[in-house]
Amino acid sequence: MLKNTFIHIPGIGYKTESKLWKNRILTWEDYLRDSHRLGLFGRRKDKIEACITDSRYHLARGNYQFFASSVPKREVWRVYPEFRNSVAFLDIETTGLDVSDIITMVGIYDGNQVKTFIREINLDEIENELSKYSLLVTYNGACFDLPFLRYHFHNAVLDQLHIDLRYPLKRLGYSGGLKQIEHSLNIQRTEETRNLDGFDAVRLWYEYQSGSKE
DNA sequence: ACAAAGGCTCGACGCCATCC
DNA sequence: GGATGGCGTCGAGCCTTTGT
């Protein structure tokens, strides 16, 4: 999907991208070969070509920073196929909603394996762990998880591509919070966690700190 | 060759939704 | 309850097209 994308190129908006696609210019390679068919000439055409050449260069090297700074946030979902081999699905638990509240746990799924980082056990390993990934996927992470991580872990690398599923799901007609979306997609939780919400994460953390193993 | 019109991008603004 | 990005809207500014 990324190789079909032109929206990250300065001077190209949704209209022009759509026009390219309608004219059978579907990939970067198509553009470099066939753009003269479209009546794009002169400096504009050259600038676009230069940006496509850059895009190919950076994609071949896995330079996620190039795309993180150029692809509009609402279109970052398009990079998933190209960067799925370096993805972290991320969720944090905290003691409250204010960024100065405490992070109690961070969970990461890398596509194969779930890794859990717990306060007072191994949470300090999270900075190193995060630096391994090119792409982060969250739900509402742009407003919640990432600001928390930035506030509490000054050395964490957090310049990755970031797909916040809240917004693409909204466009597909799914909204109302993660729990509700899971329900409407028929995603079942385990018996132990079925009826728990975010506030239970706070309560259970304090119970755990008071000695409850359960 | 020049001017006007039209198309498109892009930034600003205010409102809204979601996380524990 | 605070932070943040997306959304819709608007208008400035640039570029291309069209008309004379």
PDB file of C-alpha atoms in Angstrom, chain A residues 23 47 53 99 121 177:
ATOM      1  CA  ASN A  23      -5.004   7.264 -14.794  1.00  0.00           C
ATOM      2  CA  LYS A  47       9.988  17.747  -7.509  1.00  0.00           C
ATOM      3  CA  THR A  53      13.162   8.536  -5.611  1.00  0.00           C
ATOM      4  CA  VAL A  99       0.008  12.212  32.615  1.00  0.00           C
ATOM      5  CA  ILE A 121      10.057  -5.545  38.337  1.00  0.00           C
ATOM      6  CA  GLY A 177     -14.165   2.904  23.117  1.00  0.00           C
TER       7      GLY A 177
END
